[in-house]
Amino acid sequence: MLKSYIEIPPSATLRMNTLALAKKQRGERVYNLSAGEPFLPTDSGVIEAACRAMRAGQTHYPPVLGLPELRRAAAEWMNSTYATAYAPDEVIATCGGKFGLYALCRALLGPGDEALIIAPYWVSYPSLIQLAGASAVTVATAPERGWKASRQDLEQAITPRTRVIIFNNAANPTGVVYHREEIGALLECAAAHDLAVVSDEVYSGLVYDGRIFVSAGSFPEHHGRVFVVQSVSKHFAMTGWRVGFVLGDKGIIESLGVLQSQSTTGTASISQWAATAALAMAPAIMSEVSQKMSERRDALHSALQSTFGGFVAKPASGLYTLAALADLGVKDTASTAFCERLLEQANIALVPGAPFGQEGYVRFSFGEDSAELCAAVRALGEYLKKTRLLV
Ligand code: GLU
């Protein structure tokens, strides 16, 4: 019998998505509100740029750190959109933001080290940290405090082994958006303990109701310790193209390039040309995607309100609504068992709160169109009534 040394669990978001897609493949009617992605076509100008690149013979190995055009475009986009000051050689293009996070964990953490993550956290952080031989230390937050961590919360979790804080703003799954002063205080804390900050900002463009997004990369005094992770997936509806970025200290970026040269060789050259075109059209595409996602958020919120009452909060950003099972009127709050039953018996795919570090909750993704979101909530209400899972 062969043994695999991969001992981490599968991604909870992608696991639910895979199960939902398999049901769809079998011809079943599935309400898939699991993995977060804007269900919109990729902009036709972006697709045209990818086709042009292929026709022009751009189908060979790209430079390991990414196309120079793309690295320049990513730095300029961050600098003009979020008031950062990155040079093109402080950028690496990766296979999605996720590989950027993996590479950063490998570069910044070693066996015995600790990384702080703020719960509820994105499902992949604990495993990415574990793959680097390090341990994730969870900083708890509470809905009464807007799911935000303060400097004091971080201070209490820091030990002599802490090396990294993984900060996620705008946050998945809570939609929390941190203000400038709050980010400044967290960065001061990192500086006081000489920690690196990995700032996952892949939802920066999906911030609603006129809120302002502040990048952790926009504090010049902390430039050397902050690594921003970005992606074209959510902002440009390009999840399948697999293009992300890490921006930060040139020396570390080069070492991520070494890891990339020995693992992925970088992301597909065609996708890199597509991402370069998307960044050139960033203001127009981003505002359209964000507008659509804001409407879908509202549609999901009203459907949840009319079915379950006014308990579920409207998120400030992102693609997700995090709801307490108790607020949906569900008695048994074991979230993984609930979501598995829900998919099996009612063909509704949500993601359980447990792998986000928040048992008793479930996550709805609102990337689908409004009619589908409303149909899913209706089906959920009917299922809960029929099975008498309600209080
Ligand atoms: N990041 C998205 C989510 O949380 C996409 C799936 C994934 O990679 O986790 O659903």
mmCIF file of C-alpha atoms and ligand atoms in Angstrom:
data_model
loop_
_atom_site.group_PDB
_atom_site.id
_atom_site.type_symbol
_atom_site.label_atom_id
_atom_site.label_comp_id
_atom_site.label_asym_id
_atom_site.label_seq_id
_atom_site.Cartn_x
_atom_site.Cartn_y
_atom_site.Cartn_z
ATOM 1 C CA MET A 1 0.000 0.000 0.000
ATOM 2 C CA LEU A 2 1.478 3.404 -0.967
ATOM 3 C CA LYS A 3 1.674 6.104 1.674
ATOM 4 C CA SER A 4 1.094 9.799 0.964
ATOM 5 C CA TYR A 5 2.795 12.363 3.149
ATOM 6 C CA ILE A 6 0.101 14.941 2.383
ATOM 7 C CA GLU A 7 -1.550 14.984 5.765
ATOM 8 C CA ILE A 8 -3.543 18.198 5.602
ATOM 9 C CA PRO A 9 -7.318 18.169 5.029
ATOM 10 C CA PRO A 10 -8.675 19.240 1.631
ATOM 11 C CA SER A 11 -9.779 22.888 1.320
ATOM 12 C CA ALA A 12 -13.268 23.022 2.858
ATOM 13 C CA THR A 13 -14.488 25.551 0.278
ATOM 14 C CA LEU A 14 -13.216 23.541 -2.672
ATOM 15 C CA ARG A 15 -14.410 20.269 -1.146
ATOM 16 C CA MET A 16 -18.004 21.538 -0.963
ATOM 17 C CA ASN A 17 -17.659 23.003 -4.453
ATOM 18 C CA THR A 18 -16.346 19.689 -5.812
ATOM 19 C CA LEU A 19 -19.241 17.767 -4.246
ATOM 20 C CA ALA A 20 -21.738 20.304 -5.639
ATOM 21 C CA LEU A 21 -20.197 20.180 -9.123
ATOM 22 C CA ALA A 22 -20.243 16.364 -9.099
ATOM 23 C CA LYS A 23 -23.978 16.444 -8.357
ATOM 24 C CA LYS A 24 -24.501 18.972 -11.152
ATOM 25 C CA GLN A 25 -22.531 16.738 -13.488
ATOM 26 C CA ARG A 26 -24.975 13.936 -12.673
ATOM 27 C CA GLY A 27 -27.783 16.195 -13.876
ATOM 28 C CA GLU A 28 -29.117 17.193 -10.436
ATOM 29 C CA ARG A 29 -30.471 20.684 -9.683
ATOM 30 C CA VAL A 30 -27.909 22.111 -7.257
ATOM 31 C CA TYR A 31 -27.859 25.497 -5.485
ATOM 32 C CA ASN A 32 -24.124 26.114 -5.279
ATOM 33 C CA LEU A 33 -23.300 28.857 -2.776
ATOM 34 C CA SER A 34 -20.001 27.256 -1.715
ATOM 35 C CA ALA A 35 -16.720 28.497 -3.247
ATOM 36 C CA GLY A 36 -16.517 32.254 -3.679
ATOM 37 C CA GLU A 37 -16.340 33.497 -7.220
ATOM 38 C CA PRO A 38 -18.178 36.180 -9.130
ATOM 39 C CA PHE A 39 -20.281 34.284 -11.671
ATOM 40 C CA LEU A 40 -19.787 36.801 -14.465
ATOM 41 C CA PRO A 41 -18.090 36.294 -17.820
ATOM 42 C CA THR A 42 -14.493 37.472 -17.994
ATOM 43 C CA ASP A 43 -14.381 40.804 -19.870
ATOM 44 C CA SER A 44 -14.297 40.286 -23.647
ATOM 45 C CA GLY A 45 -11.274 42.622 -23.997
ATOM 46 C CA VAL A 46 -9.340 40.360 -21.612
ATOM 47 C CA ILE A 47 -10.295 37.260 -23.581
ATOM 48 C CA GLU A 48 -9.283 39.011 -26.798
ATOM 49 C CA ALA A 49 -5.878 39.873 -25.269
ATOM 50 C CA ALA A 50 -5.341 36.209 -24.344
ATOM 51 C CA CYS A 51 -6.257 35.127 -27.903
ATOM 52 C CA ARG A 52 -3.918 37.748 -29.373
ATOM 53 C CA ALA A 53 -1.101 36.502 -27.154
ATOM 54 C CA MET A 54 -1.644 32.920 -28.287
ATOM 55 C CA ARG A 55 -1.745 33.918 -31.942
ATOM 56 C CA ALA A 56 1.454 35.920 -31.472
ATOM 57 C CA GLY A 57 3.200 32.791 -30.204
ATOM 58 C CA GLN A 58 3.274 33.758 -26.513
ATOM 59 C CA THR A 59 2.830 30.120 -25.566
ATOM 60 C CA HIS A 60 6.234 29.361 -24.068
ATOM 61 C CA TYR A 61 7.772 29.512 -20.597
ATOM 62 C CA PRO A 62 7.261 32.938 -19.077
ATOM 63 C CA PRO A 63 10.010 34.462 -16.878
ATOM 64 C CA VAL A 64 9.835 32.707 -13.500
ATOM 65 C CA LEU A 65 8.913 35.865 -11.573
ATOM 66 C CA GLY A 66 6.262 36.796 -14.143
ATOM 67 C CA LEU A 67 6.119 38.814 -17.368
ATOM 68 C CA PRO A 68 7.857 42.192 -16.900
ATOM 69 C CA GLU A 69 4.722 43.833 -18.391
ATOM 70 C CA LEU A 70 2.538 42.152 -15.773
ATOM 71 C CA ARG A 71 4.832 42.923 -12.837
ATOM 72 C CA ARG A 72 4.911 46.563 -13.886
ATOM 73 C CA ALA A 73 1.127 46.668 -14.385
ATOM 74 C CA ALA A 74 0.502 45.052 -10.960
ATOM 75 C CA ALA A 75 2.805 47.531 -9.181
ATOM 76 C CA GLU A 76 1.218 50.500 -10.984
ATOM 77 C CA TRP A 77 -2.301 49.241 -10.266
ATOM 78 C CA MET A 78 -1.577 48.852 -6.530
ATOM 79 C CA ASN A 79 0.204 52.212 -6.374
ATOM 80 C CA SER A 80 -2.496 54.143 -8.190
ATOM 81 C CA THR A 81 -5.445 52.369 -6.550
ATOM 82 C CA TYR A 82 -4.206 51.938 -2.985
ATOM 83 C CA ALA A 83 -1.469 54.544 -2.532
ATOM 84 C CA THR A 84 1.360 52.020 -2.193
ATOM 85 C CA ALA A 85 4.864 52.501 -3.602
ATOM 86 C CA TYR A 86 5.913 49.204 -5.143
ATOM 87 C CA ALA A 87 8.569 48.882 -7.833
ATOM 88 C CA PRO A 88 8.068 46.183 -10.496
ATOM 89 C CA ASP A 89 10.925 44.130 -8.994
ATOM 90 C CA GLU A 90 8.979 43.984 -5.726
ATOM 91 C CA VAL A 91 6.249 41.919 -7.446
ATOM 92 C CA ILE A 92 5.998 38.229 -8.309
ATOM 93 C CA ALA A 93 3.140 36.743 -10.347
ATOM 94 C CA THR A 94 1.950 33.452 -8.868
ATOM 95 C CA CYS A 95 -0.576 30.688 -9.630
ATOM 96 C CA GLY A 96 -3.398 32.558 -7.911
ATOM 97 C CA GLY A 97 -3.133 34.362 -4.601
ATOM 98 C CA LYS A 98 -3.160 30.954 -2.909
ATOM 99 C CA PHE A 99 0.250 29.907 -4.243
ATOM 100 C CA GLY A 100 1.546 33.336 -3.208
ATOM 101 C CA LEU A 101 0.395 32.611 0.350
ATOM 102 C CA TYR A 102 1.923 29.145 0.245
ATOM 103 C CA ALA A 103 5.230 30.517 -1.012
ATOM 104 C CA LEU A 104 5.252 33.249 1.650
ATOM 105 C CA CYS A 105 4.612 30.703 4.411
ATOM 106 C CA ARG A 106 7.473 28.573 3.073
ATOM 107 C CA ALA A 107 9.777 31.591 2.944
ATOM 108 C CA LEU A 108 8.911 33.237 6.263
ATOM 109 C CA LEU A 109 8.203 30.273 8.544
ATOM 110 C CA GLY A 110 10.211 27.277 9.674
ATOM 111 C CA PRO A 111 9.677 24.298 11.951
ATOM 112 C CA GLY A 112 8.665 25.363 15.453
ATOM 113 C CA ASP A 113 7.629 28.864 14.367
ATOM 114 C CA GLU A 114 4.177 30.294 14.962
ATOM 115 C CA ALA A 115 1.935 32.403 12.741
ATOM 116 C CA LEU A 116 -1.054 34.333 14.080
ATOM 117 C CA ILE A 117 -4.352 34.053 12.239
ATOM 118 C CA ILE A 118 -7.502 35.954 13.132
ATOM 119 C CA ALA A 119 -10.684 33.871 13.454
ATOM 120 C CA PRO A 120 -12.922 33.506 11.576
ATOM 121 C CA TYR A 121 -10.063 32.963 9.087
ATOM 122 C CA TRP A 122 -9.936 31.745 5.523
ATOM 123 C CA VAL A 123 -9.971 27.935 5.550
ATOM 124 C CA SER A 124 -6.568 27.470 3.911
ATOM 125 C CA TYR A 125 -4.388 29.475 6.346
ATOM 126 C CA PRO A 126 -3.888 26.717 8.968
ATOM 127 C CA SER A 127 -2.846 24.159 6.351
ATOM 128 C CA LEU A 128 -0.543 26.562 4.486
ATOM 129 C CA ILE A 129 1.202 27.286 7.798
ATOM 130 C CA GLN A 130 1.364 23.589 8.654
ATOM 131 C CA LEU A 131 2.955 22.825 5.266
ATOM 132 C CA ALA A 132 5.808 25.136 6.301
ATOM 133 C CA GLY A 133 6.306 23.024 9.459
ATOM 134 C CA ALA A 134 4.982 25.859 11.638
ATOM 135 C CA SER A 135 1.900 26.190 13.861
ATOM 136 C CA ALA A 136 -1.110 28.458 13.465
ATOM 137 C CA VAL A 137 -2.096 30.369 16.608
ATOM 138 C CA THR A 138 -5.665 31.617 16.499
ATOM 139 C CA VAL A 139 -6.720 35.063 17.693
ATOM 140 C CA ALA A 140 -10.435 34.959 18.487
ATOM 141 C CA THR A 141 -12.825 37.804 17.653
ATOM 142 C CA ALA A 142 -16.538 38.259 18.334
ATOM 143 C CA PRO A 143 -19.512 39.515 16.319
ATOM 144 C CA GLU A 144 -20.271 42.066 19.089
ATOM 145 C CA ARG A 145 -16.871 43.642 18.325
ATOM 146 C CA GLY A 146 -17.486 43.557 14.575
ATOM 147 C CA TRP A 147 -15.268 40.444 14.195
ATOM 148 C CA LYS A 148 -12.202 42.714 14.490
ATOM 149 C CA ALA A 149 -8.903 41.951 16.235
ATOM 150 C CA SER A 150 -7.211 44.756 18.144
ATOM 151 C CA ARG A 151 -3.537 45.288 18.886
ATOM 152 C CA GLN A 152 -4.192 43.987 22.402
ATOM 153 C CA ASP A 153 -5.709 40.754 21.016
ATOM 154 C CA LEU A 154 -2.554 40.193 18.974
ATOM 155 C CA GLU A 155 -0.228 41.050 21.886
ATOM 156 C CA GLN A 156 -1.879 38.360 23.989
ATOM 157 C CA ALA A 157 -1.227 35.701 21.347
ATOM 158 C CA ILE A 158 2.409 36.598 20.568
ATOM 159 C CA THR A 159 5.126 34.319 21.951
ATOM 160 C CA PRO A 160 8.906 34.182 21.381
ATOM 161 C CA ARG A 161 8.139 31.757 18.518
ATOM 162 C CA THR A 162 5.819 34.094 16.607
ATOM 163 C CA ARG A 163 7.232 35.129 13.219
ATOM 164 C CA VAL A 164 4.270 36.131 11.070
ATOM 165 C CA ILE A 165 0.813 37.663 11.315
ATOM 166 C CA ILE A 166 -1.571 36.700 8.540
ATOM 167 C CA PHE A 167 -3.949 39.603 8.181
ATOM 168 C CA ASN A 168 -6.950 39.404 5.859
ATOM 169 C CA ASN A 169 -8.552 42.674 4.838
ATOM 170 C CA ALA A 170 -11.226 42.809 3.413
ATOM 171 C CA ALA A 171 -11.899 39.573 5.251
ATOM 172 C CA ASN A 172 -13.245 36.218 4.136
ATOM 173 C CA PRO A 173 -15.699 35.018 5.551
ATOM 174 C CA THR A 174 -16.823 37.995 7.694
ATOM 175 C CA GLY A 175 -16.580 40.867 5.194
ATOM 176 C CA VAL A 176 -14.801 42.973 7.840
ATOM 177 C CA VAL A 177 -13.025 46.074 6.526
ATOM 178 C CA TYR A 178 -10.364 47.566 8.810
ATOM 179 C CA HIS A 179 -9.838 51.343 9.072
ATOM 180 C CA ARG A 180 -6.459 53.027 8.598
ATOM 181 C CA GLU A 181 -5.878 53.590 12.349
ATOM 182 C CA GLU A 182 -6.712 49.957 13.134
ATOM 183 C CA ILE A 183 -4.287 48.670 10.484
ATOM 184 C CA GLY A 184 -1.647 51.139 11.704
ATOM 185 C CA ALA A 185 -1.996 49.772 15.254
ATOM 186 C CA LEU A 186 -1.633 46.158 14.066
ATOM 187 C CA LEU A 187 1.464 47.067 12.042
ATOM 188 C CA GLU A 188 2.951 48.885 15.051
ATOM 189 C CA CYS A 189 2.426 45.714 17.053
ATOM 190 C CA ALA A 190 4.183 43.667 14.338
ATOM 191 C CA ALA A 191 7.077 46.148 14.314
ATOM 192 C CA ALA A 192 7.405 46.061 18.112
ATOM 193 C CA HIS A 193 7.876 42.279 17.937
ATOM 194 C CA ASP A 194 9.797 42.258 14.634
ATOM 195 C CA LEU A 195 7.171 40.165 12.833
ATOM 196 C CA ALA A 196 6.396 39.916 9.138
ATOM 197 C CA VAL A 197 2.842 40.739 8.077
ATOM 198 C CA VAL A 198 1.200 38.833 5.250
ATOM 199 C CA SER A 199 -1.760 40.937 4.190
ATOM 200 C CA ASP A 200 -4.238 39.008 2.080
ATOM 201 C CA GLU A 201 -6.111 41.712 0.163
ATOM 202 C CA VAL A 202 -7.769 39.729 -2.628
ATOM 203 C CA TYR A 203 -11.189 41.292 -1.873
ATOM 204 C CA SER A 204 -9.903 44.899 -1.763
ATOM 205 C CA GLY A 205 -12.011 45.844 -4.798
ATOM 206 C CA LEU A 206 -15.222 44.339 -3.415
ATOM 207 C CA VAL A 207 -15.826 46.874 -0.647
ATOM 208 C CA TYR A 208 -19.381 48.215 -0.539
ATOM 209 C CA ASP A 209 -21.517 51.251 0.347
ATOM 210 C CA GLY A 210 -18.775 53.797 -0.305
ATOM 211 C CA ARG A 211 -16.319 52.310 2.194
ATOM 212 C CA ILE A 212 -12.638 53.031 1.579
ATOM 213 C CA PHE A 213 -10.161 50.168 1.382
ATOM 214 C CA VAL A 214 -6.773 50.768 2.993
ATOM 215 C CA SER A 215 -3.876 48.511 2.019
ATOM 216 C CA ALA A 216 -1.371 47.403 4.660
ATOM 217 C CA GLY A 217 1.163 48.132 1.930
ATOM 218 C CA SER A 218 0.394 51.865 2.094
ATOM 219 C CA PHE A 219 2.378 52.503 5.309
ATOM 220 C CA PRO A 220 5.887 53.556 4.177
ATOM 221 C CA GLU A 221 7.341 53.035 7.670
ATOM 222 C CA HIS A 222 6.388 49.319 7.503
ATOM 223 C CA HIS A 223 7.281 48.721 3.853
ATOM 224 C CA GLY A 224 9.977 46.149 4.662
ATOM 225 C CA ARG A 225 7.843 43.836 6.783
ATOM 226 C CA VAL A 226 4.513 43.824 4.872
ATOM 227 C CA PHE A 227 3.754 41.418 2.042
ATOM 228 C CA VAL A 228 0.550 42.098 0.161
ATOM 229 C CA VAL A 229 -1.148 39.175 -1.570
ATOM 230 C CA GLN A 230 -3.371 40.120 -4.485
ATOM 231 C CA SER A 231 -5.192 38.341 -7.265
ATOM 232 C CA VAL A 232 -7.139 38.994 -10.452
ATOM 233 C CA SER A 233 -9.637 36.247 -9.547
ATOM 234 C CA LYS A 234 -12.271 38.223 -7.672
ATOM 235 C CA HIS A 235 -11.768 41.763 -8.974
ATOM 236 C CA PHE A 236 -11.950 40.798 -12.619
ATOM 237 C CA ALA A 237 -14.070 37.601 -12.469
ATOM 238 C CA MET A 238 -11.014 35.567 -13.524
ATOM 239 C CA THR A 239 -10.866 32.715 -10.994
ATOM 240 C CA GLY A 240 -9.997 30.092 -13.590
ATOM 241 C CA TRP A 241 -7.073 32.015 -15.075
ATOM 242 C CA ARG A 242 -5.026 31.491 -11.892
ATOM 243 C CA VAL A 243 -3.091 34.722 -11.593
ATOM 244 C CA GLY A 244 -2.137 36.248 -8.256
ATOM 245 C CA PHE A 245 0.660 38.456 -6.958
ATOM 246 C CA VAL A 246 2.850 38.980 -3.946
ATOM 247 C CA LEU A 247 4.209 42.491 -3.412
ATOM 248 C CA GLY A 248 6.931 43.246 -0.898
ATOM 249 C CA ASP A 249 10.637 43.158 -0.054
ATOM 250 C CA LYS A 250 12.709 42.426 -3.191
ATOM 251 C CA GLY A 251 14.949 39.854 -1.487
ATOM 252 C CA ILE A 252 11.994 37.767 -0.295
ATOM 253 C CA ILE A 253 10.265 38.159 -3.679
ATOM 254 C CA GLU A 254 13.395 36.709 -5.313
ATOM 255 C CA SER A 255 13.358 33.778 -2.932
ATOM 256 C CA LEU A 256 9.690 33.142 -3.776
ATOM 257 C CA GLY A 257 10.924 33.080 -7.374
ATOM 258 C CA VAL A 258 13.408 30.344 -6.448
ATOM 259 C CA LEU A 259 10.573 28.272 -4.949
ATOM 260 C CA GLN A 260 8.489 28.952 -8.059
ATOM 261 C CA SER A 261 11.410 27.943 -10.332
ATOM 262 C CA GLN A 262 11.526 24.580 -8.558
ATOM 263 C CA SER A 263 7.784 23.998 -8.388
ATOM 264 C CA THR A 264 5.292 25.664 -10.764
ATOM 265 C CA THR A 265 7.694 27.620 -13.057
ATOM 266 C CA GLY A 266 5.105 30.394 -12.724
ATOM 267 C CA THR A 267 1.560 30.692 -13.910
ATOM 268 C CA ALA A 268 0.470 30.194 -17.551
ATOM 269 C CA SER A 269 1.887 32.786 -19.944
ATOM 270 C CA ILE A 270 -1.505 33.188 -21.680
ATOM 271 C CA SER A 271 -3.131 33.950 -18.336
ATOM 272 C CA GLN A 272 -0.399 36.461 -17.587
ATOM 273 C CA TRP A 273 -1.155 38.344 -20.801
ATOM 274 C CA ALA A 274 -4.850 38.256 -19.930
ATOM 275 C CA ALA A 275 -4.116 39.617 -16.443
ATOM 276 C CA THR A 276 -1.952 42.378 -17.923
ATOM 277 C CA ALA A 277 -4.906 43.429 -20.115
ATOM 278 C CA ALA A 278 -7.313 43.248 -17.152
ATOM 279 C CA LEU A 279 -5.083 45.538 -15.076
ATOM 280 C CA ALA A 280 -4.955 48.038 -17.949
ATOM 281 C CA MET A 281 -8.776 48.193 -17.790
ATOM 282 C CA ALA A 282 -8.947 47.930 -13.997
ATOM 283 C CA PRO A 283 -11.186 50.894 -13.085
ATOM 284 C CA ALA A 284 -13.944 49.948 -15.548
ATOM 285 C CA ILE A 285 -13.953 46.181 -14.911
ATOM 286 C CA MET A 286 -13.542 46.443 -11.146
ATOM 287 C CA SER A 287 -16.394 48.891 -10.749
ATOM 288 C CA GLU A 288 -18.701 46.711 -12.830
ATOM 289 C CA VAL A 289 -17.859 43.524 -10.901
ATOM 290 C CA SER A 290 -18.157 45.329 -7.589
ATOM 291 C CA GLN A 291 -21.518 46.886 -8.532
ATOM 292 C CA LYS A 292 -22.926 43.491 -9.526
ATOM 293 C CA MET A 293 -21.623 41.809 -6.370
ATOM 294 C CA SER A 294 -23.101 44.569 -4.214
ATOM 295 C CA GLU A 295 -26.524 43.969 -5.842
ATOM 296 C CA ARG A 296 -26.188 40.228 -5.270
ATOM 297 C CA ARG A 297 -25.210 40.809 -1.652
ATOM 298 C CA ASP A 298 -28.391 42.871 -1.214
ATOM 299 C CA ALA A 299 -30.507 40.202 -2.900
ATOM 300 C CA LEU A 300 -29.136 37.481 -0.614
ATOM 301 C CA HIS A 301 -29.564 39.670 2.425
ATOM 302 C CA SER A 302 -33.225 40.465 1.677
ATOM 303 C CA ALA A 303 -33.976 36.811 0.932
ATOM 304 C CA LEU A 304 -32.382 35.761 4.241
ATOM 305 C CA GLN A 305 -34.244 38.492 6.086
ATOM 306 C CA SER A 306 -37.634 37.645 4.686
ATOM 307 C CA THR A 307 -37.131 33.915 5.320
ATOM 308 C CA PHE A 308 -35.380 33.983 8.697
ATOM 309 C CA GLY A 309 -35.981 37.436 10.176
ATOM 310 C CA GLY A 310 -33.554 40.289 10.617
ATOM 311 C CA PHE A 311 -30.696 38.484 12.372
ATOM 312 C CA VAL A 312 -28.203 38.010 9.569
ATOM 313 C CA ALA A 313 -25.853 40.977 9.150
ATOM 314 C CA LYS A 314 -25.077 42.506 5.751
ATOM 315 C CA PRO A 315 -21.352 42.181 4.998
ATOM 316 C CA ALA A 316 -19.300 45.302 4.268
ATOM 317 C CA SER A 317 -17.162 43.601 1.607
ATOM 318 C CA GLY A 318 -16.273 40.382 -0.173
ATOM 319 C CA LEU A 319 -18.490 37.644 -1.535
ATOM 320 C CA TYR A 320 -19.832 36.066 1.630
ATOM 321 C CA THR A 321 -22.495 36.232 4.279
ATOM 322 C CA LEU A 322 -21.604 34.467 7.498
ATOM 323 C CA ALA A 323 -24.699 33.397 9.428
ATOM 324 C CA ALA A 324 -25.098 31.764 12.821
ATOM 325 C CA LEU A 325 -27.076 28.532 12.487
ATOM 326 C CA ALA A 326 -29.041 29.635 15.559
ATOM 327 C CA ASP A 327 -30.096 32.795 13.655
ATOM 328 C CA LEU A 328 -31.421 30.572 10.879
ATOM 329 C CA GLY A 329 -33.401 28.836 13.607
ATOM 330 C CA VAL A 330 -31.362 25.621 13.434
ATOM 331 C CA LYS A 331 -31.130 23.675 16.705
ATOM 332 C CA ASP A 332 -28.086 21.505 16.126
ATOM 333 C CA THR A 333 -25.192 23.884 15.428
ATOM 334 C CA ALA A 334 -22.572 21.323 14.325
ATOM 335 C CA SER A 335 -21.829 23.112 11.050
ATOM 336 C CA THR A 336 -19.984 20.431 9.068
ATOM 337 C CA ALA A 337 -22.639 17.764 9.647
ATOM 338 C CA PHE A 338 -25.320 20.358 8.851
ATOM 339 C CA CYS A 339 -23.735 21.359 5.512
ATOM 340 C CA GLU A 340 -23.129 17.757 4.491
ATOM 341 C CA ARG A 341 -26.766 16.860 5.214
ATOM 342 C CA LEU A 342 -27.971 19.983 3.434
ATOM 343 C CA LEU A 343 -26.067 19.129 0.273
ATOM 344 C CA GLU A 344 -26.988 15.472 0.392
ATOM 345 C CA GLN A 345 -30.698 15.953 1.113
ATOM 346 C CA ALA A 346 -31.543 19.348 -0.426
ATOM 347 C CA ASN A 347 -28.764 19.922 -3.005
ATOM 348 C CA ILE A 348 -27.808 23.229 -1.343
ATOM 349 C CA ALA A 349 -24.050 23.796 -1.009
ATOM 350 C CA LEU A 350 -22.870 26.135 1.768
ATOM 351 C CA VAL A 351 -19.531 26.021 3.585
ATOM 352 C CA PRO A 352 -19.501 25.103 7.296
ATOM 353 C CA GLY A 353 -18.098 27.594 9.794
ATOM 354 C CA ALA A 354 -15.909 25.007 11.584
ATOM 355 C CA PRO A 355 -13.021 25.078 9.060
ATOM 356 C CA PHE A 356 -13.048 28.889 9.284
ATOM 357 C CA GLY A 357 -12.481 28.483 13.033
ATOM 358 C CA GLN A 358 -16.088 29.515 13.765
ATOM 359 C CA GLU A 359 -18.257 26.537 14.699
ATOM 360 C CA GLY A 360 -22.001 27.159 14.762
ATOM 361 C CA TYR A 361 -21.934 29.267 11.593
ATOM 362 C CA VAL A 362 -22.361 28.671 7.866
ATOM 363 C CA ARG A 363 -21.060 30.717 4.936
ATOM 364 C CA PHE A 364 -23.180 31.689 1.933
ATOM 365 C CA SER A 365 -21.345 32.863 -1.165
ATOM 366 C CA PHE A 366 -23.260 35.477 -3.159
ATOM 367 C CA GLY A 367 -21.309 35.202 -6.431
ATOM 368 C CA GLU A 368 -24.308 33.608 -8.185
ATOM 369 C CA ASP A 369 -26.982 35.811 -9.772
ATOM 370 C CA SER A 370 -29.773 37.219 -7.632
ATOM 371 C CA ALA A 371 -32.495 34.856 -8.894
ATOM 372 C CA GLU A 372 -30.340 31.855 -8.016
ATOM 373 C CA LEU A 373 -29.557 33.248 -4.552
ATOM 374 C CA CYS A 374 -33.256 33.797 -3.842
ATOM 375 C CA ALA A 375 -34.119 30.306 -5.104
ATOM 376 C CA ALA A 376 -31.413 28.840 -2.861
ATOM 377 C CA VAL A 377 -32.709 30.620 0.241
ATOM 378 C CA ARG A 378 -36.281 29.544 -0.588
ATOM 379 C CA ALA A 379 -35.096 25.939 -0.934
ATOM 380 C CA LEU A 380 -33.216 26.242 2.357
ATOM 381 C CA GLY A 381 -36.294 27.572 4.166
ATOM 382 C CA GLU A 382 -38.454 24.772 2.779
ATOM 383 C CA TYR A 383 -35.895 22.130 3.669
ATOM 384 C CA LEU A 384 -35.556 23.353 7.229
ATOM 385 C CA LYS A 385 -39.327 23.434 7.656
ATOM 386 C CA LYS A 386 -39.809 19.996 6.187
ATOM 387 C CA THR A 387 -37.077 18.349 8.220
ATOM 388 C CA ARG A 388 -38.130 20.169 11.421
ATOM 389 C CA LEU A 389 -34.537 21.240 12.065
ATOM 390 C CA LEU A 390 -35.903 24.585 13.187
ATOM 391 C CA VAL A 391 -36.141 25.508 16.852
HETATM 392 N N1 GLU B 1 -11.227 31.777 -1.810
HETATM 393 C C1 GLU B 1 -12.516 31.360 -2.271
HETATM 394 C C2 GLU B 1 -13.384 30.880 -1.134
HETATM 395 O O1 GLU B 1 -13.116 31.113 -0.001
HETATM 396 C C3 GLU B 1 -12.379 30.354 -3.400
HETATM 397 C C4 GLU B 1 -12.122 28.924 -3.028
HETATM 398 C C5 GLU B 1 -10.849 28.769 -2.245
HETATM 399 O O2 GLU B 1 -9.804 28.717 -2.838
HETATM 400 O O3 GLU B 1 -10.982 28.712 -1.015
HETATM 401 O O4 GLU B 1 -14.403 30.288 -1.391
#
